């Protein structure tokens, strides 16, 4: 019953963002920033996986991984606003979907500094991509607030689902990680 409630909650959470992802809402960047992580499969899977993976951790890593991702992604976004391009950025984003999915599937618990370093590297690639895709005539600050808020919400959704599910549902979470890893492999191949 809790799994059903969690899935319904996630669906309801994502529905408004899809509705606002269309142009003409006069958002000046906020809605575009919210829509970017929610409507790009690569961003959505990676950011959701960070929440799932954080919930599988113990101690400080539970908060450190999502916070590291959000802060580093914002830094990457600011660099992207300035036109900085990252070599192999798209490959890095696809690799993040694969690697984060595998971390969830295998419930990996590396030392905190390694987990944070990998998370930061992936977040930087996502952030630069967000920054480079700033819509014309949009406020960069509203756009950044949108993609930071949506990312934090995806992390929270992934974390919340793992924490709400009974322990017996852990294989479902690992299967979700495996599915994400498969999508990452497909993105890398494409």
Coordinates of C-alpha atoms in Angstrom, one line a residue:
X1 CA 0.0 0.0 0.0
X2 CA 2.9 2.4 0.8
X3 CA 4.5 1.7 -2.5
X4 CA 1.3 2.6 -4.3
X5 CA 1.0 5.9 -2.4
X6 CA 4.7 6.7 -3.1
X7 CA 4.2 6.1 -6.8
X8 CA 1.0 8.2 -6.9
X9 CA 2.8 11.0 -5.0
X10 CA 5.7 10.9 -7.5
X11 CA 3.3 11.0 -10.5
X12 CA 1.3 14.0 -8.9
X13 CA 4.6 15.7 -8.2
X14 CA 5.8 15.5 -11.8
X15 CA 2.5 16.3 -13.5
X16 CA 2.4 20.1 -13.0
X17 CA 6.0 20.5 -14.3
X18 CA 5.1 18.7 -17.6
X19 CA 2.1 21.0 -18.0
X20 CA 4.2 24.1 -17.6
X21 CA 7.0 22.9 -19.8
X22 CA 5.4 24.5 -22.8
X23 CA 6.3 28.0 -24.0
X24 CA 4.1 31.0 -23.5
X25 CA 3.7 31.1 -19.7
X26 CA 5.6 34.3 -19.3
X27 CA 8.0 32.7 -16.8
X28 CA 11.1 34.7 -17.5
X29 CA 13.1 31.6 -16.8
X30 CA 11.7 30.1 -13.7
X31 CA 9.4 27.6 -15.3
X32 CA 12.0 26.8 -18.0
X33 CA 14.5 26.1 -15.2
X34 CA 12.0 23.8 -13.5
X35 CA 11.2 22.0 -16.7
X36 CA 14.7 21.4 -17.8
X37 CA 15.6 18.6 -15.3
X38 CA 12.1 17.2 -15.4
X39 CA 11.7 16.9 -19.1
X40 CA 15.2 15.6 -20.0
X41 CA 15.4 11.9 -19.4
X42 CA 19.2 12.0 -18.7
X43 CA 18.8 14.7 -16.1
X44 CA 15.7 13.2 -14.5
X45 CA 17.2 9.8 -14.1
X46 CA 20.5 11.0 -12.7
X47 CA 18.9 13.4 -10.2
X48 CA 16.4 10.9 -9.0
X49 CA 19.2 8.3 -8.6
X50 CA 21.1 10.7 -6.4
X51 CA 18.2 10.7 -4.0
X52 CA 17.8 6.9 -4.1
X53 CA 21.5 6.5 -3.6
X54 CA 21.6 9.0 -0.7
X55 CA 18.9 7.1 1.1
X56 CA 20.9 3.9 0.8
X57 CA 23.8 5.6 2.7
X58 CA 24.5 5.9 6.4
X59 CA 25.3 9.0 8.4
X60 CA 26.5 12.2 6.8
X61 CA 26.4 10.8 3.3
X62 CA 22.6 10.9 3.3
X63 CA 22.7 14.7 3.2
X64 CA 26.1 15.3 1.7
X65 CA 25.4 13.6 -1.6
X66 CA 22.3 15.6 -2.6
X67 CA 23.8 18.9 -1.2
X68 CA 27.1 18.3 -3.1
X69 CA 25.1 17.7 -6.3
X70 CA 22.9 20.8 -6.0
X71 CA 25.8 23.2 -5.0
X72 CA 28.2 21.9 -7.7
X73 CA 25.4 21.9 -10.3
X74 CA 24.7 25.5 -9.5
X75 CA 28.4 26.4 -10.0
X76 CA 28.4 24.5 -13.3
X77 CA 25.2 26.4 -14.3
X78 CA 26.9 29.7 -13.6
X79 CA 29.9 28.6 -15.7
X80 CA 27.5 27.6 -18.5
X81 CA 25.8 31.0 -18.3
X82 CA 29.2 32.5 -19.1
X83 CA 29.5 30.2 -22.2
X84 CA 32.1 27.8 -20.7
X85 CA 31.8 24.4 -22.4
X86 CA 33.0 21.3 -20.7
X87 CA 34.8 18.6 -22.8
X88 CA 32.8 15.4 -23.1
X89 CA 29.9 17.1 -21.3
X90 CA 27.1 15.0 -22.9
X91 CA 29.2 11.8 -22.4
X92 CA 29.6 12.8 -18.7
X93 CA 25.9 13.3 -18.3
X94 CA 25.2 9.9 -19.9
X95 CA 27.9 8.3 -17.8
X96 CA 26.3 9.8 -14.7
X97 CA 23.0 8.1 -15.4
X98 CA 24.9 4.8 -15.9
X99 CA 27.2 5.2 -12.8
X100 CA 24.5 6.5 -10.4
X101 CA 22.1 3.8 -11.5
X102 CA 24.8 1.1 -10.8
X103 CA 25.5 2.7 -7.4
X104 CA 21.8 2.3 -6.6
X105 CA 21.5 -1.2 -8.1
X106 CA 24.6 -2.4 -6.1
X107 CA 23.8 -0.2 -3.0
X108 CA 27.4 1.0 -3.1
X109 CA 28.7 2.7 0.0
X110 CA 32.2 4.1 -0.8
X111 CA 34.1 6.4 1.5
X112 CA 32.4 9.8 1.7
X113 CA 35.1 11.7 -0.1
X114 CA 34.9 9.4 -3.1
X115 CA 31.1 9.5 -3.2
X116 CA 31.1 13.3 -3.0
X117 CA 33.9 13.6 -5.6
X118 CA 32.0 11.5 -8.2
X119 CA 28.7 13.2 -7.4
X120 CA 30.4 16.6 -7.8
X121 CA 31.9 15.7 -11.2
X122 CA 28.5 14.4 -12.5
X123 CA 26.8 17.5 -11.1
X124 CA 29.2 19.8 -12.8
X125 CA 28.4 18.3 -16.2
X126 CA 24.7 18.6 -15.6
X127 CA 25.1 22.2 -14.4
X128 CA 27.1 23.4 -17.3
X129 CA 24.5 21.8 -19.7
X130 CA 21.7 23.7 -17.8
X131 CA 23.6 26.9 -18.0
X132 CA 24.4 26.6 -21.7
X133 CA 20.7 26.1 -22.4
X134 CA 19.5 29.3 -20.8
X135 CA 16.5 30.4 -22.8
X136 CA 16.9 33.7 -24.7
X137 CA 15.5 36.7 -22.7
X138 CA 15.3 34.7 -19.5
X139 CA 16.6 35.8 -16.2
X140 CA 19.6 33.6 -15.4
X141 CA 18.8 33.8 -11.7
X142 CA 15.2 32.7 -12.1
X143 CA 16.3 29.9 -14.4
X144 CA 18.9 28.8 -11.9
X145 CA 16.3 28.9 -9.1
X146 CA 14.1 26.7 -11.3
X147 CA 16.6 24.0 -12.1
X148 CA 18.0 24.0 -8.5
X149 CA 14.5 23.7 -7.1
X150 CA 13.6 20.9 -9.5
X151 CA 16.8 19.1 -8.8
X152 CA 16.3 19.3 -5.0
X153 CA 12.8 18.0 -5.5
X154 CA 14.0 15.0 -7.6
X155 CA 16.6 14.2 -4.9
X156 CA 13.9 14.5 -2.2
X157 CA 11.5 12.3 -4.2
X158 CA 14.1 9.5 -4.6
X159 CA 15.2 9.8 -1.0
X160 CA 11.6 9.8 0.2
X161 CA 10.6 6.8 -1.8
X162 CA 13.4 4.7 -0.4
X163 CA 12.8 5.8 3.2
X164 CA 9.0 5.3 2.9
X165 CA 9.2 1.8 1.4
X166 CA 9.4 -1.1 3.7
X167 CA 12.8 -2.8 3.9
X168 CA 11.4 -5.8 1.9
X169 CA 11.0 -3.4 -1.1
X170 CA 14.8 -2.8 -1.3
X171 CA 15.0 -5.1 -4.4
X172 CA 12.6 -2.7 -6.2
X173 CA 14.9 0.2 -5.5
X174 CA 17.9 -1.8 -6.8
X175 CA 15.9 -2.8 -9.9
X176 CA 15.1 0.9 -10.5
X177 CA 18.9 1.6 -10.3
X178 CA 19.5 -1.2 -12.8
X179 CA 16.9 0.2 -15.1
X180 CA 18.6 3.7 -14.8
X181 CA 22.0 2.1 -15.5
X182 CA 20.5 0.5 -18.6
X183 CA 19.2 3.8 -19.8
X184 CA 22.6 5.3 -19.2
X185 CA 24.3 2.6 -21.2
X186 CA 21.7 3.3 -24.0
X187 CA 22.5 7.0 -23.8
X188 CA 26.2 6.3 -24.1
X189 CA 25.7 4.1 -27.0
X190 CA 23.6 6.7 -28.8

